[in-house]
């Protein structure tokens, strides 16, 4: 299950309000760090190839 990250608006120019940009950056960082979407559990030392592939797919989904 992937948490949808907000798309980032254009970087504000001088004098423009930053709230929307800053809040979207913050939201994205919370998802990537696991504070909003939950931490990614480490694999055990006996993980199978299928477990490894599944974990890599979980990481890719988090980054997309």
mmCIF file with all atom_site columns, N, CA and C in Angstrom:
data_model
loop_
_atom_site.group_PDB
_atom_site.id
_atom_site.type_symbol
_atom_site.label_atom_id
_atom_site.label_alt_id
_atom_site.label_comp_id
_atom_site.label_asym_id
_atom_site.label_entity_id
_atom_site.label_seq_id
_atom_site.pdbx_PDB_ins_code
_atom_site.Cartn_x
_atom_site.Cartn_y
_atom_site.Cartn_z
_atom_site.occupancy
_atom_site.B_iso_or_equiv
_atom_site.pdbx_formal_charge
_atom_site.auth_seq_id
_atom_site.auth_comp_id
_atom_site.auth_asym_id
_atom_site.auth_atom_id
_atom_site.pdbx_PDB_model_num
ATOM 1   N N  . UNK A 1 1  ? 0.844  -1.176  0.000  1.00 0.00 ? 1  UNK A N  1
ATOM 2   C CA . UNK A 1 1  ? 0.000  0.000   0.000  1.00 0.00 ? 1  UNK A CA 1
ATOM 3   C C  . UNK A 1 1  ? 0.886  1.233   0.000  1.00 0.00 ? 1  UNK A C  1
ATOM 4   N N  . UNK A 1 2  ? 0.663  2.116   -0.937 1.00 0.00 ? 2  UNK A N  1
ATOM 5   C CA . UNK A 1 2  ? 1.464  3.312   -1.089 1.00 0.00 ? 2  UNK A CA 1
ATOM 6   C C  . UNK A 1 2  ? 0.680  4.533   -0.642 1.00 0.00 ? 2  UNK A C  1
ATOM 7   N N  . UNK A 1 3  ? 1.333  5.399   0.096  1.00 0.00 ? 3  UNK A N  1
ATOM 8   C CA . UNK A 1 3  ? 0.716  6.649   0.514  1.00 0.00 ? 3  UNK A CA 1
ATOM 9   C C  . UNK A 1 3  ? 0.990  7.678   -0.565 1.00 0.00 ? 3  UNK A C  1
ATOM 10  N N  . UNK A 1 4  ? -0.048 8.359   -1.005 1.00 0.00 ? 4  UNK A N  1
ATOM 11  C CA . UNK A 1 4  ? 0.088  9.351   -2.063 1.00 0.00 ? 4  UNK A CA 1
ATOM 12  C C  . UNK A 1 4  ? 0.777  10.592  -1.510 1.00 0.00 ? 4  UNK A C  1
ATOM 13  N N  . UNK A 1 5  ? 1.881  10.994  -2.143 1.00 0.00 ? 5  UNK A N  1
ATOM 14  C CA . UNK A 1 5  ? 2.593  12.201  -1.755 1.00 0.00 ? 5  UNK A CA 1
ATOM 15  C C  . UNK A 1 5  ? 2.065  13.354  -2.594 1.00 0.00 ? 5  UNK A C  1
ATOM 16  N N  . UNK A 1 6  ? 1.972  14.545  -2.010 1.00 0.00 ? 6  UNK A N  1
ATOM 17  C CA . UNK A 1 6  ? 1.506  15.682  -2.800 1.00 0.00 ? 6  UNK A CA 1
ATOM 18  C C  . UNK A 1 6  ? 2.564  16.107  -3.802 1.00 0.00 ? 6  UNK A C  1
ATOM 19  N N  . UNK A 1 7  ? 2.114  16.515  -4.980 1.00 0.00 ? 7  UNK A N  1
ATOM 20  C CA . UNK A 1 7  ? 3.081  17.026  -5.952 1.00 0.00 ? 7  UNK A CA 1
ATOM 21  C C  . UNK A 1 7  ? 3.557  18.393  -5.478 1.00 0.00 ? 7  UNK A C  1
ATOM 22  N N  . UNK A 1 8  ? 4.766  18.729  -5.833 1.00 0.00 ? 8  UNK A N  1
ATOM 23  C CA . UNK A 1 8  ? 5.322  20.001  -5.391 1.00 0.00 ? 8  UNK A CA 1
ATOM 24  C C  . UNK A 1 8  ? 5.002  21.091  -6.402 1.00 0.00 ? 8  UNK A C  1
ATOM 25  N N  . UNK A 1 9  ? 4.503  22.234  -5.917 1.00 0.00 ? 9  UNK A N  1
ATOM 26  C CA . UNK A 1 9  ? 4.263  23.356  -6.824 1.00 0.00 ? 9  UNK A CA 1
ATOM 27  C C  . UNK A 1 9  ? 5.593  23.993  -7.206 1.00 0.00 ? 9  UNK A C  1
ATOM 28  N N  . UNK A 1 10 ? 5.556  24.909  -8.144 1.00 0.00 ? 10 UNK A N  1
ATOM 29  C CA . UNK A 1 10 ? 6.773  25.633  -8.511 1.00 0.00 ? 10 UNK A CA 1
ATOM 30  C C  . UNK A 1 10 ? 7.329  26.346  -7.291 1.00 0.00 ? 10 UNK A C  1
ATOM 31  N N  . UNK A 1 11 ? 8.647  26.484  -7.250 1.00 0.00 ? 11 UNK A N  1
ATOM 32  C CA . UNK A 1 11 ? 9.281  27.204  -6.147 1.00 0.00 ? 11 UNK A CA 1
ATOM 33  C C  . UNK A 1 11 ? 8.805  28.648  -6.158 1.00 0.00 ? 11 UNK A C  1
ATOM 34  N N  . UNK A 1 12 ? 8.371  29.147  -4.985 1.00 0.00 ? 12 UNK A N  1
ATOM 35  C CA . UNK A 1 12 ? 7.867  30.529  -4.941 1.00 0.00 ? 12 UNK A CA 1
ATOM 36  C C  . UNK A 1 12 ? 8.952  31.544  -5.302 1.00 0.00 ? 12 UNK A C  1
ATOM 37  N N  . UNK A 1 13 ? 8.544  32.569  -5.996 1.00 0.00 ? 13 UNK A N  1
ATOM 38  C CA . UNK A 1 13 ? 9.448  33.671  -6.352 1.00 0.00 ? 13 UNK A CA 1
ATOM 39  C C  . UNK A 1 13 ? 9.508  34.640  -5.173 1.00 0.00 ? 13 UNK A C  1
ATOM 40  N N  . UNK A 1 14 ? 10.428 35.578  -5.213 1.00 0.00 ? 14 UNK A N  1
ATOM 41  C CA . UNK A 1 14 ? 10.532 36.576  -4.150 1.00 0.00 ? 14 UNK A CA 1
ATOM 42  C C  . UNK A 1 14 ? 9.202  37.284  -3.952 1.00 0.00 ? 14 UNK A C  1
ATOM 43  N N  . UNK A 1 15 ? 8.775  37.381  -2.713 1.00 0.00 ? 15 UNK A N  1
ATOM 44  C CA . UNK A 1 15 ? 7.538  38.089  -2.385 1.00 0.00 ? 15 UNK A CA 1
ATOM 45  C C  . UNK A 1 15 ? 6.288  37.225  -2.425 1.00 0.00 ? 15 UNK A C  1
ATOM 46  N N  . UNK A 1 16 ? 6.363  36.006  -2.967 1.00 0.00 ? 16 UNK A N  1
ATOM 47  C CA . UNK A 1 16 ? 5.192  35.131  -3.019 1.00 0.00 ? 16 UNK A CA 1
ATOM 48  C C  . UNK A 1 16 ? 5.069  34.355  -1.711 1.00 0.00 ? 16 UNK A C  1
ATOM 49  N N  . UNK A 1 17 ? 3.843  34.002  -1.386 1.00 0.00 ? 17 UNK A N  1
ATOM 50  C CA . UNK A 1 17 ? 3.594  33.219  -0.172 1.00 0.00 ? 17 UNK A CA 1
ATOM 51  C C  . UNK A 1 17 ? 4.230  31.839  -0.309 1.00 0.00 ? 17 UNK A C  1
ATOM 52  N N  . UNK A 1 18 ? 4.812  31.355  0.770  1.00 0.00 ? 18 UNK A N  1
ATOM 53  C CA . UNK A 1 18 ? 5.511  30.068  0.750  1.00 0.00 ? 18 UNK A CA 1
ATOM 54  C C  . UNK A 1 18 ? 4.716  28.955  1.410  1.00 0.00 ? 18 UNK A C  1
ATOM 55  N N  . UNK A 1 19 ? 3.569  29.247  2.010  1.00 0.00 ? 19 UNK A N  1
ATOM 56  C CA . UNK A 1 19 ? 2.877  28.253  2.820  1.00 0.00 ? 19 UNK A CA 1
ATOM 57  C C  . UNK A 1 19 ? 2.575  26.972  2.039  1.00 0.00 ? 19 UNK A C  1
ATOM 58  N N  . UNK A 1 20 ? 1.983  27.087  0.864  1.00 0.00 ? 20 UNK A N  1
ATOM 59  C CA . UNK A 1 20 ? 1.605  25.894  0.097  1.00 0.00 ? 20 UNK A CA 1
ATOM 60  C C  . UNK A 1 20 ? 2.837  25.070  -0.259 1.00 0.00 ? 20 UNK A C  1
ATOM 61  N N  . UNK A 1 21 ? 3.879  25.729  -0.730 1.00 0.00 ? 21 UNK A N  1
ATOM 62  C CA . UNK A 1 21 ? 5.107  25.025  -1.096 1.00 0.00 ? 21 UNK A CA 1
ATOM 63  C C  . UNK A 1 21 ? 5.708  24.331  0.125  1.00 0.00 ? 21 UNK A C  1
ATOM 64  N N  . UNK A 1 22 ? 5.848  25.065  1.220  1.00 0.00 ? 22 UNK A N  1
ATOM 65  C CA . UNK A 1 22 ? 6.460  24.502  2.428  1.00 0.00 ? 22 UNK A CA 1
ATOM 66  C C  . UNK A 1 22 ? 5.643  23.338  2.988  1.00 0.00 ? 22 UNK A C  1
ATOM 67  N N  . UNK A 1 23 ? 4.321  23.455  2.978  1.00 0.00 ? 23 UNK A N  1
ATOM 68  C CA . UNK A 1 23 ? 3.490  22.384  3.533  1.00 0.00 ? 23 UNK A CA 1
ATOM 69  C C  . UNK A 1 23 ? 3.572  21.121  2.677  1.00 0.00 ? 23 UNK A C  1
ATOM 70  N N  . UNK A 1 24 ? 3.686  21.264  1.359  1.00 0.00 ? 24 UNK A N  1
ATOM 71  C CA . UNK A 1 24 ? 3.814  20.078  0.499  1.00 0.00 ? 24 UNK A CA 1
ATOM 72  C C  . UNK A 1 24 ? 5.179  19.416  0.656  1.00 0.00 ? 24 UNK A C  1
ATOM 73  N N  . UNK A 1 25 ? 6.222  20.216  0.811  1.00 0.00 ? 25 UNK A N  1
ATOM 74  C CA . UNK A 1 25 ? 7.550  19.659  1.054  1.00 0.00 ? 25 UNK A CA 1
ATOM 75  C C  . UNK A 1 25 ? 7.544  18.908  2.376  1.00 0.00 ? 25 UNK A C  1
ATOM 76  N N  . UNK A 1 26 ? 6.954  19.500  3.407  1.00 0.00 ? 26 UNK A N  1
ATOM 77  C CA . UNK A 1 26 ? 6.887  18.858  4.719  1.00 0.00 ? 26 UNK A CA 1
ATOM 78  C C  . UNK A 1 26 ? 6.126  17.542  4.642  1.00 0.00 ? 26 UNK A C  1
ATOM 79  N N  . UNK A 1 27 ? 5.000  17.535  3.970  1.00 0.00 ? 27 UNK A N  1
ATOM 80  C CA . UNK A 1 27 ? 4.183  16.327  3.828  1.00 0.00 ? 27 UNK A CA 1
ATOM 81  C C  . UNK A 1 27 ? 4.970  15.214  3.129  1.00 0.00 ? 27 UNK A C  1
ATOM 82  N N  . UNK A 1 28 ? 5.682  15.570  2.069  1.00 0.00 ? 28 UNK A N  1
ATOM 83  C CA . UNK A 1 28 ? 6.486  14.592  1.339  1.00 0.00 ? 28 UNK A CA 1
ATOM 84  C C  . UNK A 1 28 ? 7.589  14.028  2.219  1.00 0.00 ? 28 UNK A C  1
ATOM 85  N N  . UNK A 1 29 ? 8.246  14.875  2.977  1.00 0.00 ? 29 UNK A N  1
ATOM 86  C CA . UNK A 1 29 ? 9.297  14.409  3.876  1.00 0.00 ? 29 UNK A CA 1
ATOM 87  C C  . UNK A 1 29 ? 8.745  13.488  4.966  1.00 0.00 ? 29 UNK A C  1
ATOM 88  N N  . UNK A 1 30 ? 7.560  13.787  5.472  1.00 0.00 ? 30 UNK A N  1
ATOM 89  C CA . UNK A 1 30 ? 6.944  12.918  6.484  1.00 0.00 ? 30 UNK A CA 1
ATOM 90  C C  . UNK A 1 30 ? 6.654  11.531  5.923  1.00 0.00 ? 30 UNK A C  1
ATOM 91  N N  . UNK A 1 31 ? 6.236  11.470  4.678  1.00 0.00 ? 31 UNK A N  1
ATOM 92  C CA . UNK A 1 31 ? 5.972  10.171  4.041  1.00 0.00 ? 31 UNK A CA 1
ATOM 93  C C  . UNK A 1 31 ? 7.277  9.418   3.818  1.00 0.00 ? 31 UNK A C  1
ATOM 94  N N  . UNK A 1 32 ? 8.284  10.092  3.276  1.00 0.00 ? 32 UNK A N  1
ATOM 95  C CA . UNK A 1 32 ? 9.549  9.428   2.966  1.00 0.00 ? 32 UNK A CA 1
ATOM 96  C C  . UNK A 1 32 ? 10.277 8.936   4.207  1.00 0.00 ? 32 UNK A C  1
ATOM 97  N N  . UNK A 1 33 ? 10.175 9.675   5.299  1.00 0.00 ? 33 UNK A N  1
ATOM 98  C CA . UNK A 1 33 ? 10.866 9.278   6.524  1.00 0.00 ? 33 UNK A CA 1
ATOM 99  C C  . UNK A 1 33 ? 10.082 8.266   7.338  1.00 0.00 ? 33 UNK A C  1
ATOM 100 N N  . UNK A 1 34 ? 8.846  7.982   6.940  1.00 0.00 ? 34 UNK A N  1
ATOM 101 C CA . UNK A 1 34 ? 8.049  6.985   7.634  1.00 0.00 ? 34 UNK A CA 1
ATOM 102 C C  . UNK A 1 34 ? 7.245  7.530   8.792  1.00 0.00 ? 34 UNK A C  1
ATOM 103 N N  . UNK A 1 35 ? 7.301  8.805   9.048  1.00 0.00 ? 35 UNK A N  1
ATOM 104 C CA . UNK A 1 35 ? 6.533  9.376   10.160 1.00 0.00 ? 35 UNK A CA 1
ATOM 105 C C  . UNK A 1 35 ? 5.042  9.401   9.866  1.00 0.00 ? 35 UNK A C  1
ATOM 106 N N  . UNK A 1 36 ? 4.689  9.474   8.602  1.00 0.00 ? 36 UNK A N  1
ATOM 107 C CA . UNK A 1 36 ? 3.267  9.474   8.250  1.00 0.00 ? 36 UNK A CA 1
ATOM 108 C C  . UNK A 1 36 ? 2.817  8.112   7.747  1.00 0.00 ? 36 UNK A C  1
ATOM 109 N N  . UNK A 1 37 ? 3.642  7.446   6.985  1.00 0.00 ? 37 UNK A N  1
ATOM 110 C CA . UNK A 1 37 ? 3.219  6.188   6.361  1.00 0.00 ? 37 UNK A CA 1
ATOM 111 C C  . UNK A 1 37 ? 3.707  4.955   7.107  1.00 0.00 ? 37 UNK A C  1
ATOM 112 N N  . UNK A 1 38 ? 4.409  5.131   8.198  1.00 0.00 ? 38 UNK A N  1
ATOM 113 C CA . UNK A 1 38 ? 4.911  4.003   8.965  1.00 0.00 ? 38 UNK A CA 1
ATOM 114 C C  . UNK A 1 38 ? 6.309  3.597   8.532  1.00 0.00 ? 38 UNK A C  1
ATOM 115 N N  . UNK A 1 39 ? 7.040  3.094   9.473  1.00 0.00 ? 39 UNK A N  1
ATOM 116 C CA . UNK A 1 39 ? 8.417  2.682   9.199  1.00 0.00 ? 39 UNK A CA 1
ATOM 117 C C  . UNK A 1 39 ? 8.449  1.403   8.376  1.00 0.00 ? 39 UNK A C  1
ATOM 118 N N  . UNK A 1 40 ? 9.469  1.270   7.571  1.00 0.00 ? 40 UNK A N  1
ATOM 119 C CA . UNK A 1 40 ? 9.673  0.043   6.801  1.00 0.00 ? 40 UNK A CA 1
ATOM 120 C C  . UNK A 1 40 ? 10.477 -0.904  7.683  1.00 0.00 ? 40 UNK A C  1
ATOM 121 N N  . UNK A 1 41 ? 9.942  -2.070  7.906  1.00 0.00 ? 41 UNK A N  1
ATOM 122 C CA . UNK A 1 41 ? 10.589 -3.047  8.777  1.00 0.00 ? 41 UNK A CA 1
ATOM 123 C C  . UNK A 1 41 ? 11.803 -3.669  8.084  1.00 0.00 ? 41 UNK A C  1
ATOM 124 N N  . UNK A 1 42 ? 12.895 -3.876  8.822  1.00 0.00 ? 42 UNK A N  1
ATOM 125 C CA . UNK A 1 42 ? 14.074 -4.515  8.221  1.00 0.00 ? 42 UNK A CA 1
ATOM 126 C C  . UNK A 1 42 ? 13.822 -5.995  7.938  1.00 0.00 ? 42 UNK A C  1
ATOM 127 N N  . UNK A 1 43 ? 14.565 -6.521  6.997  1.00 0.00 ? 43 UNK A N  1
ATOM 128 C CA . UNK A 1 43 ? 14.486 -7.944  6.679  1.00 0.00 ? 43 UNK A CA 1
ATOM 129 C C  . UNK A 1 43 ? 15.267 -8.754  7.712  1.00 0.00 ? 43 UNK A C  1
ATOM 130 N N  . UNK A 1 44 ? 14.858 -9.980  7.889  1.00 0.00 ? 44 UNK A N  1
ATOM 131 C CA . UNK A 1 44 ? 15.609 -10.881 8.769  1.00 0.00 ? 44 UNK A CA 1
ATOM 132 C C  . UNK A 1 44 ? 16.839 -11.386 8.026  1.00 0.00 ? 44 UNK A C  1
ATOM 133 N N  . UNK A 1 45 ? 17.778 -11.939 8.777  1.00 0.00 ? 45 UNK A N  1
ATOM 134 C CA . UNK A 1 45 ? 19.002 -12.463 8.169  1.00 0.00 ? 45 UNK A CA 1
ATOM 135 C C  . UNK A 1 45 ? 18.723 -13.673 7.287  1.00 0.00 ? 45 UNK A C  1
ATOM 136 N N  . UNK A 1 46 ? 17.572 -14.290 7.454  1.00 0.00 ? 46 UNK A N  1
ATOM 137 C CA . UNK A 1 46 ? 17.227 -15.490 6.675  1.00 0.00 ? 46 UNK A CA 1
ATOM 138 C C  . UNK A 1 46 ? 16.223 -15.185 5.559  1.00 0.00 ? 46 UNK A C  1
ATOM 139 N N  . UNK A 1 47 ? 16.143 -13.938 5.137  1.00 0.00 ? 47 UNK A N  1
ATOM 140 C CA . UNK A 1 47 ? 15.171 -13.543 4.114  1.00 0.00 ? 47 UNK A CA 1
ATOM 141 C C  . UNK A 1 47 ? 15.441 -14.262 2.799  1.00 0.00 ? 47 UNK A C  1
ATOM 142 N N  . UNK A 1 48 ? 14.370 -14.678 2.160  1.00 0.00 ? 48 UNK A N  1
ATOM 143 C CA . UNK A 1 48 ? 14.481 -15.349 0.863  1.00 0.00 ? 48 UNK A CA 1
ATOM 144 C C  . UNK A 1 48 ? 14.579 -14.303 -0.252 1.00 0.00 ? 48 UNK A C  1
ATOM 145 N N  . UNK A 1 49 ? 14.868 -14.768 -1.446 1.00 0.00 ? 49 UNK A N  1
ATOM 146 C CA . UNK A 1 49 ? 14.898 -13.862 -2.596 1.00 0.00 ? 49 UNK A CA 1
ATOM 147 C C  . UNK A 1 49 ? 13.548 -13.177 -2.787 1.00 0.00 ? 49 UNK A C  1
ATOM 148 N N  . UNK A 1 50 ? 12.472 -13.909 -2.584 1.00 0.00 ? 50 UNK A N  1
ATOM 149 C CA . UNK A 1 50 ? 11.134 -13.327 -2.726 1.00 0.00 ? 50 UNK A CA 1
ATOM 150 C C  . UNK A 1 50 ? 10.921 -12.228 -1.685 1.00 0.00 ? 50 UNK A C  1
ATOM 151 N N  . UNK A 1 51 ? 11.405 -12.436 -0.460 1.00 0.00 ? 51 UNK A N  1
ATOM 152 C CA . UNK A 1 51 ? 11.300 -11.414 0.584  1.00 0.00 ? 51 UNK A CA 1
ATOM 153 C C  . UNK A 1 51 ? 12.084 -10.164 0.199  1.00 0.00 ? 51 UNK A C  1
ATOM 154 N N  . UNK A 1 52 ? 13.270 -10.375 -0.357 1.00 0.00 ? 52 UNK A N  1
ATOM 155 C CA . UNK A 1 52 ? 14.118 -9.255  -0.767 1.00 0.00 ? 52 UNK A CA 1
ATOM 156 C C  . UNK A 1 52 ? 13.457 -8.460  -1.886 1.00 0.00 ? 52 UNK A C  1
ATOM 157 N N  . UNK A 1 53 ? 12.918 -9.159  -2.876 1.00 0.00 ? 53 UNK A N  1
ATOM 158 C CA . UNK A 1 53 ? 12.232 -8.500  -3.986 1.00 0.00 ? 53 UNK A CA 1
ATOM 159 C C  . UNK A 1 53 ? 11.034 -7.713  -3.479 1.00 0.00 ? 53 UNK A C  1
ATOM 160 N N  . UNK A 1 54 ? 10.287 -8.289  -2.581 1.00 0.00 ? 54 UNK A N  1
ATOM 161 C CA . UNK A 1 54 ? 9.129  -7.610  -2.010 1.00 0.00 ? 54 UNK A CA 1
ATOM 162 C C  . UNK A 1 54 ? 9.543  -6.345  -1.262 1.00 0.00 ? 54 UNK A C  1
ATOM 163 N N  . UNK A 1 55 ? 10.633 -6.416  -0.511 1.00 0.00 ? 55 UNK A N  1
ATOM 164 C CA . UNK A 1 55 ? 11.108 -5.257  0.246  1.00 0.00 ? 55 UNK A CA 1
ATOM 165 C C  . UNK A 1 55 ? 11.600 -4.157  -0.686 1.00 0.00 ? 55 UNK A C  1
ATOM 166 N N  . UNK A 1 56 ? 12.293 -4.543  -1.755 1.00 0.00 ? 56 UNK A N  1
ATOM 167 C CA . UNK A 1 56 ? 12.759 -3.543  -2.724 1.00 0.00 ? 56 UNK A CA 1
ATOM 168 C C  . UNK A 1 56 ? 11.558 -2.858  -3.375 1.00 0.00 ? 56 UNK A C  1
ATOM 169 N N  . UNK A 1 57 ? 10.532 -3.629  -3.711 1.00 0.00 ? 57 UNK A N  1
ATOM 170 C CA . UNK A 1 57 ? 9.325  -3.036  -4.291 1.00 0.00 ? 57 UNK A CA 1
ATOM 171 C C  . UNK A 1 57 ? 8.638  -2.093  -3.306 1.00 0.00 ? 57 UNK A C  1
ATOM 172 N N  . UNK A 1 58 ? 8.663  -2.426  -2.028 1.00 0.00 ? 58 UNK A N  1
ATOM 173 C CA . UNK A 1 58 ? 8.093  -1.552  -1.001 1.00 0.00 ? 58 UNK A CA 1
ATOM 174 C C  . UNK A 1 58 ? 8.862  -0.225  -0.943 1.00 0.00 ? 58 UNK A C  1
ATOM 175 N N  . UNK A 1 59 ? 10.185 -0.299  -1.017 1.00 0.00 ? 59 UNK A N  1
ATOM 176 C CA . UNK A 1 59 ? 11.011 0.922   -1.007 1.00 0.00 ? 59 UNK A CA 1
ATOM 177 C C  . UNK A 1 59 ? 10.752 1.779   -2.249 1.00 0.00 ? 59 UNK A C  1
ATOM 178 N N  . UNK A 1 60 ? 10.660 1.129   -3.394 1.00 0.00 ? 60 UNK A N  1
ATOM 179 C CA . UNK A 1 60 ? 10.390 1.860   -4.642 1.00 0.00 ? 60 UNK A CA 1
ATOM 180 C C  . UNK A 1 60 ? 9.032  2.556   -4.566 1.00 0.00 ? 60 UNK A C  1
ATOM 181 N N  . UNK A 1 61 ? 8.028  1.858   -4.059 1.00 0.00 ? 61 UNK A N  1
ATOM 182 C CA . UNK A 1 61 ? 6.692  2.459   -3.933 1.00 0.00 ? 61 UNK A CA 1
ATOM 183 C C  . UNK A 1 61 ? 6.720  3.668   -3.012 1.00 0.00 ? 61 UNK A C  1
ATOM 184 N N  . UNK A 1 62 ? 7.521  3.600   -1.964 1.00 0.00 ? 62 UNK A N  1
ATOM 185 C CA . UNK A 1 62 ? 7.617  4.733   -1.033 1.00 0.00 ? 62 UNK A CA 1
ATOM 186 C C  . UNK A 1 62 ? 8.234  5.945   -1.709 1.00 0.00 ? 62 UNK A C  1
ATOM 187 N N  . UNK A 1 63 ? 9.193  5.716   -2.585 1.00 0.00 ? 63 UNK A N  1
ATOM 188 C CA . UNK A 1 63 ? 9.891  6.824   -3.240 1.00 0.00 ? 63 UNK A CA 1
ATOM 189 C C  . UNK A 1 63 ? 9.118  7.422   -4.397 1.00 0.00 ? 63 UNK A C  1
ATOM 190 N N  . UNK A 1 64 ? 8.196  6.674   -4.968 1.00 0.00 ? 64 UNK A N  1
ATOM 191 C CA . UNK A 1 64 ? 7.471  7.174   -6.142 1.00 0.00 ? 64 UNK A CA 1
ATOM 192 C C  . UNK A 1 64 ? 6.346  8.095   -5.772 1.00 0.00 ? 64 UNK A C  1
#
